[in-house]
Short mmCIF file of C-alpha atoms in Angstrom, two decimals:
data_model
loop_
_atom_site.label_atom_id
_atom_site.label_comp_id
_atom_site.label_asym_id
_atom_site.label_seq_id
_atom_site.Cartn_x
_atom_site.Cartn_y
_atom_site.Cartn_z
CA MET C 10 -2.00 -5.19 -20.26
CA ASP C 11 -5.24 -5.07 -22.90
CA ALA C 12 -7.47 -2.23 -23.78
CA ILE C 13 -10.00 -2.44 -21.67
CA SER C 14 -7.72 -3.20 -18.69
CA MET C 15 -6.06 -0.40 -19.00
CA MET C 16 -9.42 1.69 -19.50
CA ALA C 17 -10.71 0.65 -16.30
CA VAL C 18 -7.20 1.74 -14.43
CA ALA C 19 -7.22 4.96 -16.23
CA ASN C 20 -10.02 6.18 -15.68
CA PRO C 21 -11.53 4.34 -12.40
CA MET C 22 -14.34 6.68 -12.38
CA LYS C 23 -16.07 5.88 -14.93
CA GLU C 24 -19.32 3.36 -14.09
CA GLY C 25 -18.97 0.22 -15.30
CA SER C 26 -15.11 0.08 -15.02
CA ALA C 27 -13.48 -3.58 -14.61
CA ILE C 28 -10.49 -5.53 -14.42
CA GLU C 29 -9.53 -9.10 -14.87
CA SER C 30 -9.46 -10.81 -11.79
CA GLY C 31 -9.21 -14.86 -11.24
CA GLY C 32 -12.04 -16.33 -12.60
CA GLY C 33 -13.84 -12.99 -14.13
CA LEU C 34 -14.47 -9.64 -13.96
CA THR C 35 -14.42 -7.56 -10.66
CA SER C 36 -15.48 -4.06 -10.59
CA ILE C 37 -13.10 -2.11 -9.05
CA PRO C 38 -14.80 0.41 -6.09
CA HIS C 39 -13.90 4.24 -7.00
CA GLY C 40 -11.38 5.71 -5.34
CA ARG C 41 -7.49 6.03 -5.94
CA ARG C 42 -5.51 2.89 -7.17
CA ARG C 43 -2.32 1.56 -6.66
CA ILE C 44 -0.57 -0.36 -9.03
CA ALA C 45 2.86 -2.10 -9.52
CA LEU C 46 4.25 -2.64 -12.35
CA ASP C 47 7.22 -5.27 -12.55
CA LEU C 48 9.73 -3.63 -15.24
CA THR C 49 12.81 -6.29 -14.07
CA ALA C 50 13.16 -7.54 -17.64
CA LEU C 51 14.45 -4.61 -18.99
CA LEU C 52 17.05 -5.84 -20.91
CA PRO C 53 19.80 -3.73 -22.00
CA HIS C 54 19.60 -3.32 -25.43
CA GLU C 55 15.74 -2.81 -26.37
CA THR C 56 13.45 -5.84 -27.05
CA GLY C 57 10.15 -5.65 -28.93
CA VAL C 58 8.84 -6.35 -25.36
CA ASP C 59 11.13 -3.98 -23.79
CA ARG C 60 9.45 -1.26 -26.17
CA TYR C 61 5.99 -2.49 -25.03
CA MET C 62 7.08 -2.61 -21.05
CA ILE C 63 8.57 1.37 -21.89
CA GLN C 64 5.10 2.48 -23.48
CA LEU C 65 2.55 0.99 -21.12
CA VAL C 66 3.83 3.06 -18.83
CA LEU C 67 4.82 5.94 -20.66
CA ASN C 68 1.01 6.00 -21.92
CA LEU C 69 -0.32 4.98 -18.49
CA GLY C 70 1.77 8.42 -17.50
CA LYS C 71 -0.27 10.50 -20.18
CA VAL C 72 -3.44 8.84 -19.30
CA ASP C 73 -3.60 8.33 -15.82
CA GLN C 74 -2.74 11.58 -13.37
CA TRP C 75 -5.36 9.83 -10.81
CA ASN C 76 -4.16 6.30 -9.61
CA HIS C 77 -0.59 5.95 -7.56
CA TYR C 78 1.88 3.74 -9.66
CA ARG C 79 5.49 2.40 -8.33
CA ILE C 80 7.39 0.97 -11.45
CA TYR C 81 10.09 -1.79 -10.33
CA VAL C 82 13.14 -1.75 -11.96
CA ASN C 83 16.42 -2.95 -12.01
CA TRP C 84 19.28 -0.25 -10.55
CA GLU C 85 20.94 -0.29 -14.04
CA ASP C 86 17.50 1.28 -15.72
CA ARG C 87 16.87 3.61 -12.66
CA ASN C 88 17.37 6.66 -15.17
CA ARG C 89 15.37 5.38 -18.29
CA LEU C 90 12.42 7.08 -17.15
CA VAL C 91 14.02 10.01 -15.05
CA GLY C 92 11.62 12.76 -16.17
CA LEU C 93 9.31 11.33 -18.35
CA LEU C 94 6.54 10.31 -16.23
CA PRO C 95 4.25 12.58 -13.64
CA GLU C 96 4.17 12.69 -10.28
CA ASN C 97 1.71 9.88 -9.48
CA PHE C 98 4.77 7.78 -11.22
CA ARG C 99 7.20 6.17 -8.42
CA VAL C 100 9.85 4.25 -10.57
CA ILE C 101 11.59 2.34 -7.69
CA PRO C 102 15.05 0.16 -8.43
CA LEU C 103 15.35 -2.45 -6.56
CA SER C 104 16.39 -5.63 -8.45
CA ARG C 105 19.76 -6.53 -10.65
CA ARG C 106 19.84 -7.66 -13.94
CA SER C 107 21.78 -10.71 -13.24
CA ARG C 108 18.97 -14.01 -13.61
CA ALA C 109 19.64 -15.27 -9.89
CA VAL C 110 18.86 -12.49 -8.56
CA ARG C 111 16.02 -10.82 -11.15
CA LEU C 112 14.29 -14.04 -9.95
CA LEU C 113 15.04 -13.50 -6.14
CA PHE C 114 13.54 -10.49 -6.59
CA GLN C 115 10.43 -11.09 -8.69
CA GLN C 116 9.27 -14.40 -6.58
CA VAL C 117 10.05 -13.45 -2.97
CA LEU C 118 10.78 -9.50 -2.59
CA LEU C 119 8.12 -8.54 -5.41
CA PRO C 120 5.41 -10.29 -3.32
CA ILE C 121 6.58 -8.88 0.29
CA LEU C 122 6.81 -5.06 -1.32
CA VAL C 123 3.46 -4.69 -3.45
CA GLY C 124 1.49 -6.30 -0.24
CA TRP C 125 3.04 -3.92 2.13
CA TRP C 126 2.09 -0.74 -0.18
CA GLU C 127 -1.32 -2.45 -0.21
CA ALA C 128 -1.11 -2.48 -4.14
CA ASP C 129 -4.68 -3.19 -5.53
CA VAL C 130 -2.96 -4.20 -9.10
CA VAL C 131 0.24 -6.11 -10.12
CA HIS C 132 1.28 -6.14 -13.85
CA SER C 133 3.82 -8.05 -14.44
CA PRO C 134 4.33 -7.30 -18.66
CA SER C 135 7.18 -10.26 -19.28
CA PHE C 136 6.27 -13.78 -18.82
CA ILE C 137 6.83 -14.08 -14.97
CA MET C 138 4.81 -13.49 -12.50
CA PRO C 139 5.34 -14.62 -8.55
CA MET C 140 4.25 -18.22 -7.63
CA VAL C 141 2.25 -17.11 -4.53
CA ARG C 142 0.88 -13.25 -4.97
CA GLY C 143 -1.26 -12.49 -1.90
CA SER C 144 -4.35 -10.98 -2.27
CA GLN C 145 -3.32 -8.17 -4.70
CA HIS C 146 -5.20 -8.98 -8.74
CA HIS C 147 -2.51 -9.80 -10.85
CA ILE C 148 -1.87 -9.60 -14.31
CA LEU C 149 0.51 -11.18 -16.51
CA THR C 150 1.18 -10.41 -20.10
CA VAL C 151 2.21 -13.31 -22.35
CA HIS C 152 3.70 -11.62 -25.58
CA ASP C 153 4.01 -15.32 -27.50
CA MET C 154 3.39 -19.28 -26.89
CA THR C 155 6.77 -20.36 -28.94
CA SER C 156 8.13 -21.97 -25.99
CA PHE C 157 5.03 -24.16 -25.85
CA THR C 158 4.18 -24.37 -29.77
CA LEU C 159 8.25 -24.01 -31.25
CA PRO C 160 9.83 -25.50 -28.36
CA LYS C 161 12.70 -26.49 -30.04
CA CYS C 162 13.39 -22.79 -31.09
CA HIS C 163 14.46 -21.65 -27.34
CA ILE C 164 16.95 -22.32 -24.98
CA LEU C 165 16.22 -25.12 -22.64
CA LEU C 166 15.80 -22.53 -19.19
CA ARG C 167 12.48 -20.57 -21.55
CA ARG C 168 10.77 -23.67 -22.64
#
């Protein structure tokens, strides 16, 4: 999430707050937002992307006690954020670390859950987002493009 998006999410009452949606910027109406973050890509040994995801959540917790957050994690990571977030954050362990189970969660269960919860924004901070997304605004973070620019440096699955 870039600085403008983070500020819009963290300060919904500020005049002119906006998030990126589809083809342009959409104003956020006043009021509490429901924001979902998919942290199911966390690995057992922290990578740079893992650090980014954890720090994003921790820093949102420091600046935003207004909006409601649901942080979806793997069962194995359920204790990673315990005691570190304010009451408006809820960590929900739903997936497993296995790639097949995680893919099923990301592509099927996540869209159902965020639709049921009526999330306003869903952030997928690790390269993959659901192909079917419903009416929620969706933010996808792509950390680098080396799988496209240097495909031979990646295994076939990541090209």
